[in-house]
Amino acid sequence: MSHFSDDIYTEPANVDVDTLANLGPLRGMAGIWQGTRGLDIKPKADGPRKQAYVERMELQPIDPVTNGPQLLYGLRYLVLITKPDQVKTYHEQVGYWLWEPATETVTHTLTIPRAQTVMVSGQVKADATSFELVTSDGAGICSSAFIDYAFKTVEFRIKVQFNADGTWSYDEDTVMMIKGQTEPFHHVDTNHLSRIGEPTPNPLARNR
C-alpha cells in the first residue's frame, strides 16, 4: 500500500523561500570547500592503488522544488579534484543534495563524466551530525554498457560526518564487480573539507 497522498497535484502553500534556513542536516554542507588530504583507492591491473588528491567542492542552495505536494530543499554541487601539484582534472562530479522535511529524507545524486549516474536516499534526522546513505543491488545506479561490462557497480555507500569546528568529512565506498575477478572490489574515497567561501542565497531568497 502506497504511503503517498491520492492528491498528486496540489502544491504546498506558504513555502518558505529561504533554502539555507530549511536544509535540515545539509545546512553544514552549504558553501565552498577545500580538502587537501583526499585518498582514493582504485582498481588497477596489478591490484589496488592508492592516490592522494586535492579537492574543491561548491554547494549552492537552489530554490525550493515541488513535485505536487512534495517539497524539497537542496544544494547544487560541483566537485573538481586534481592530483597534488598537477593541473589536469583527476575527477569531476556534479549533482544535488536534497532534503525533504516532511519525511526527513536526504537524497544524493551524482553524475560523473565516465557515463555513470547514481541516486541514493535515506532517512536522516534534521539535527543529525552524521549520516550514511546506501544503495545496493544496482538500484539507483545507471552506467554505460562498457562500465557494466568491465567495472559493474553493485553498491554505493557514502557517510558524512560534521565536526564541531565547522569542517566536515565524507567516506565513500563504490563496490564493483570487475571483469575477470570473483570478489567485489571496494573503490574507496575519503576527504576532510574546510570552508573557503560562504554560500550564495538562492535566487528567490535574494530577491524577496
CSV table of C-alpha atoms in Angstrom, one decimal:
chain,number,residue,atom,x,y,z
A,1,MET,CA,0.0,0.0,0.0
A,2,SER,CA,1.4,3.4,-1.0
A,3,HIS,CA,2.2,6.0,1.7
A,4,PHE,CA,1.7,8.8,-0.8
A,5,SER,CA,-1.4,11.0,-1.0
A,6,ASP,CA,-4.1,10.4,-3.6
A,7,ASP,CA,-3.7,14.1,-4.4
A,8,ILE,CA,-0.6,14.2,-6.6
A,9,TYR,CA,-1.1,17.7,-8.0
A,10,THR,CA,-1.8,20.2,-5.2
A,11,GLU,CA,1.3,22.0,-4.2
A,12,PRO,CA,2.1,23.1,-0.6
A,13,ALA,CA,1.0,26.6,0.4
A,14,ASN,CA,3.2,29.3,2.1
A,15,VAL,CA,6.5,27.8,1.1
A,16,ASP,CA,9.5,29.4,2.9
A,17,VAL,CA,11.8,30.6,0.0
A,18,ASP,CA,14.9,30.7,2.2
A,19,THR,CA,16.6,27.4,1.3
A,20,LEU,CA,19.6,28.0,3.6
A,21,ALA,CA,17.2,28.1,6.6
A,22,ASN,CA,15.5,24.8,5.5
A,23,LEU,CA,18.2,22.4,4.7
A,24,GLY,CA,18.0,20.3,7.8
A,25,PRO,CA,21.1,18.1,8.1
A,26,LEU,CA,22.5,19.5,4.9
A,27,ARG,CA,22.9,23.0,6.3
A,28,GLY,CA,26.5,22.3,7.3
A,29,MET,CA,27.4,21.5,3.7
A,30,ALA,CA,26.4,24.8,2.1
A,31,GLY,CA,29.3,26.8,0.8
A,32,ILE,CA,32.6,26.4,-0.9
A,33,TRP,CA,35.1,23.8,0.4
A,34,GLN,CA,38.6,22.6,0.0
A,35,GLY,CA,40.2,19.3,1.0
A,36,THR,CA,43.9,18.7,0.7
A,37,ARG,CA,44.1,15.2,2.3
A,38,GLY,CA,42.0,13.2,-0.1
A,39,LEU,CA,42.7,9.5,-0.5
A,40,ASP,CA,41.5,7.4,-3.4
A,41,ILE,CA,41.9,3.6,-3.5
A,42,LYS,CA,41.2,2.5,-7.1
A,43,PRO,CA,41.5,-0.7,-9.1
A,44,LYS,CA,44.4,-1.4,-11.4
A,45,ALA,CA,45.5,-4.5,-13.3
A,46,ASP,CA,48.2,-5.2,-10.7
A,47,GLY,CA,45.9,-4.6,-7.8
A,48,PRO,CA,44.6,-1.7,-5.6
A,49,ARG,CA,46.4,1.5,-5.9
A,50,LYS,CA,46.4,4.5,-3.5
A,51,GLN,CA,46.2,8.0,-4.9
A,52,ALA,CA,46.3,11.3,-2.9
A,53,TYR,CA,44.1,14.1,-4.2
A,54,VAL,CA,43.2,17.8,-3.6
A,55,GLU,CA,39.5,18.7,-3.9
A,56,ARG,CA,37.4,21.8,-4.4
A,57,MET,CA,33.7,21.4,-3.8
A,58,GLU,CA,31.0,24.1,-4.2
A,59,LEU,CA,27.5,23.5,-2.9
A,60,GLN,CA,25.0,26.3,-3.5
A,61,PRO,CA,21.3,26.5,-2.5
A,62,ILE,CA,18.6,26.1,-5.1
A,63,ASP,CA,15.1,27.5,-4.9
A,64,PRO,CA,12.5,25.2,-3.3
A,65,VAL,CA,11.3,22.4,-5.6
A,66,THR,CA,7.8,20.8,-5.6
A,67,ASN,CA,6.6,17.6,-7.0
A,68,GLY,CA,2.9,18.2,-6.5
A,69,PRO,CA,2.5,18.1,-2.7
A,70,GLN,CA,6.2,17.1,-2.2
A,71,LEU,CA,8.5,19.9,-1.1
A,72,LEU,CA,12.3,19.6,-1.4
A,73,TYR,CA,15.1,22.0,-0.5
A,74,GLY,CA,18.6,21.4,-1.9
A,75,LEU,CA,22.1,22.2,-2.8
A,76,ARG,CA,23.5,22.1,-6.3
A,77,TYR,CA,27.1,20.9,-6.3
A,78,LEU,CA,30.3,20.7,-8.4
A,79,VAL,CA,33.4,18.7,-7.4
A,80,LEU,CA,36.7,19.3,-9.0
A,81,ILE,CA,39.7,17.1,-8.0
A,82,THR,CA,43.3,17.1,-9.0
A,83,LYS,CA,46.4,15.2,-8.0
A,84,PRO,CA,48.8,17.2,-5.8
A,85,ASP,CA,50.9,19.7,-7.8
A,86,GLN,CA,49.0,18.9,-11.0
A,87,VAL,CA,46.6,21.0,-13.1
A,88,LYS,CA,44.8,18.3,-15.1
A,89,THR,CA,41.4,17.3,-13.6
A,90,TYR,CA,41.6,13.9,-11.9
A,91,HIS,CA,37.9,13.7,-11.2
A,92,GLU,CA,34.8,15.8,-11.8
A,93,GLN,CA,31.3,15.3,-10.4
A,94,VAL,CA,28.0,17.2,-10.4
A,95,GLY,CA,24.7,16.7,-8.8
A,96,TYR,CA,22.3,17.6,-6.0
A,97,TRP,CA,21.9,17.1,-2.3
A,98,LEU,CA,18.2,17.2,-1.4
A,99,TRP,CA,16.2,17.4,1.8
A,100,GLU,CA,12.5,16.6,2.2
A,101,PRO,CA,11.5,18.0,5.6
A,102,ALA,CA,8.1,16.2,5.7
A,103,THR,CA,9.6,12.7,5.5
A,104,GLU,CA,13.1,13.5,6.9
A,105,THR,CA,14.7,12.2,3.8
A,106,VAL,CA,18.1,13.0,2.3
A,107,THR,CA,18.7,12.2,-1.4
A,108,HIS,CA,22.1,12.4,-3.0
A,109,THR,CA,22.5,12.4,-6.8
A,110,LEU,CA,25.8,12.3,-8.6
A,111,THR,CA,26.9,12.2,-12.2
A,112,ILE,CA,30.5,11.7,-13.4
A,113,PRO,CA,31.9,12.1,-17.0
A,114,ARG,CA,32.5,8.4,-17.3
A,115,ALA,CA,28.9,7.9,-18.4
A,116,GLN,CA,27.6,7.0,-14.9
A,117,THR,CA,25.0,8.3,-12.6
A,118,VAL,CA,23.9,7.3,-9.0
A,119,MET,CA,21.0,8.3,-6.8
A,120,VAL,CA,20.7,7.2,-3.2
A,121,SER,CA,18.3,8.2,-0.4
A,122,GLY,CA,17.8,7.6,3.3
A,123,GLN,CA,16.1,8.7,6.5
A,124,VAL,CA,18.1,11.3,8.4
A,125,LYS,CA,17.1,13.4,11.4
A,126,ALA,CA,17.1,17.2,10.8
A,127,ASP,CA,19.7,17.7,13.6
A,128,ALA,CA,21.9,14.8,12.7
A,129,THR,CA,25.7,15.3,13.0
A,130,SER,CA,26.4,12.3,10.8
A,131,PHE,CA,24.5,10.1,8.4
A,132,GLU,CA,25.1,7.3,5.9
A,133,LEU,CA,23.3,6.6,2.6
A,134,VAL,CA,23.5,3.2,0.9
A,135,THR,CA,22.2,1.8,-2.4
A,136,SER,CA,22.6,-1.8,-3.4
A,137,ASP,CA,21.6,-4.5,-5.9
A,138,GLY,CA,22.1,-1.9,-8.6
A,139,ALA,CA,19.1,0.2,-7.5
A,140,GLY,CA,19.6,3.9,-8.4
A,141,ILE,CA,22.8,3.1,-10.4
A,142,CYS,CA,22.9,3.7,-14.2
A,143,SER,CA,26.1,3.1,-16.1
A,144,SER,CA,27.3,2.8,-19.7
A,145,ALA,CA,27.5,-0.6,-21.4
A,146,PHE,CA,31.3,-0.6,-21.0
A,147,ILE,CA,31.2,0.2,-17.3
A,148,ASP,CA,28.6,-2.6,-16.7
A,149,TYR,CA,30.9,-5.0,-18.7
A,150,ALA,CA,34.2,-4.1,-17.1
A,151,PHE,CA,33.6,-2.4,-13.7
A,152,LYS,CA,29.9,-3.1,-12.8
A,153,THR,CA,28.9,-1.0,-9.8
A,154,VAL,CA,26.7,-3.1,-7.5
A,155,GLU,CA,26.6,-0.8,-4.4
A,156,PHE,CA,27.3,2.8,-3.5
A,157,ARG,CA,27.7,4.0,0.1
A,158,ILE,CA,28.5,7.4,1.5
A,159,LYS,CA,29.0,8.5,5.1
A,160,VAL,CA,29.0,12.2,6.0
A,161,GLN,CA,30.4,13.5,9.4
A,162,PHE,CA,30.0,17.1,10.6
A,163,ASN,CA,32.6,18.4,13.0
A,164,ALA,CA,32.4,20.9,15.8
A,165,ASP,CA,34.9,23.2,14.2
A,166,GLY,CA,32.7,23.7,11.1
A,167,THR,CA,34.6,21.2,8.9
A,168,TRP,CA,33.0,18.0,7.5
A,169,SER,CA,34.3,14.8,6.0
A,170,TYR,CA,33.0,12.0,3.8
A,171,ASP,CA,33.8,8.4,3.2
A,172,GLU,CA,32.6,6.7,0.0
A,173,ASP,CA,32.7,3.1,-1.0
A,174,THR,CA,31.8,2.2,-4.6
A,175,VAL,CA,31.6,-1.6,-4.7
A,176,MET,CA,32.4,-3.0,-8.2
A,177,MET,CA,32.5,-6.4,-9.8
A,178,ILE,CA,35.5,-6.2,-12.1
A,179,LYS,CA,35.8,-8.4,-15.2
A,180,GLY,CA,37.9,-11.4,-14.5
A,181,GLN,CA,37.7,-11.1,-10.7
A,182,THR,CA,35.4,-13.2,-8.5
A,183,GLU,CA,35.4,-10.9,-5.4
A,184,PRO,CA,34.0,-7.4,-5.3
A,185,PHE,CA,36.4,-4.5,-5.3
A,186,HIS,CA,35.9,-1.6,-2.9
A,187,HIS,CA,36.7,1.6,-4.6
A,188,VAL,CA,37.2,4.0,-1.6
A,189,ASP,CA,37.4,7.8,-1.5
A,190,THR,CA,37.7,9.9,1.6
A,191,ASN,CA,38.4,13.5,2.4
A,192,HIS,CA,38.2,16.2,5.1
A,193,LEU,CA,36.8,19.5,3.9
A,194,SER,CA,37.3,23.1,5.2
A,195,ARG,CA,35.2,26.1,4.2
A,196,ILE,CA,36.9,28.6,2.0
A,197,GLY,CA,33.7,30.5,0.9
A,198,GLU,CA,30.2,31.2,2.1
A,199,PRO,CA,27.1,30.0,0.2
A,200,THR,CA,25.2,32.5,-2.0
A,201,PRO,CA,21.5,32.6,-1.1
A,202,ASN,CA,19.1,31.0,-3.6
A,203,PRO,CA,17.5,33.4,-6.2
A,204,LEU,CA,14.1,33.7,-4.5
A,205,ALA,CA,15.7,34.4,-1.1
A,206,ARG,CA,17.9,37.1,-2.7
A,207,ASN,CA,15.0,38.9,-4.4
A,208,ARG,CA,12.3,38.8,-1.9
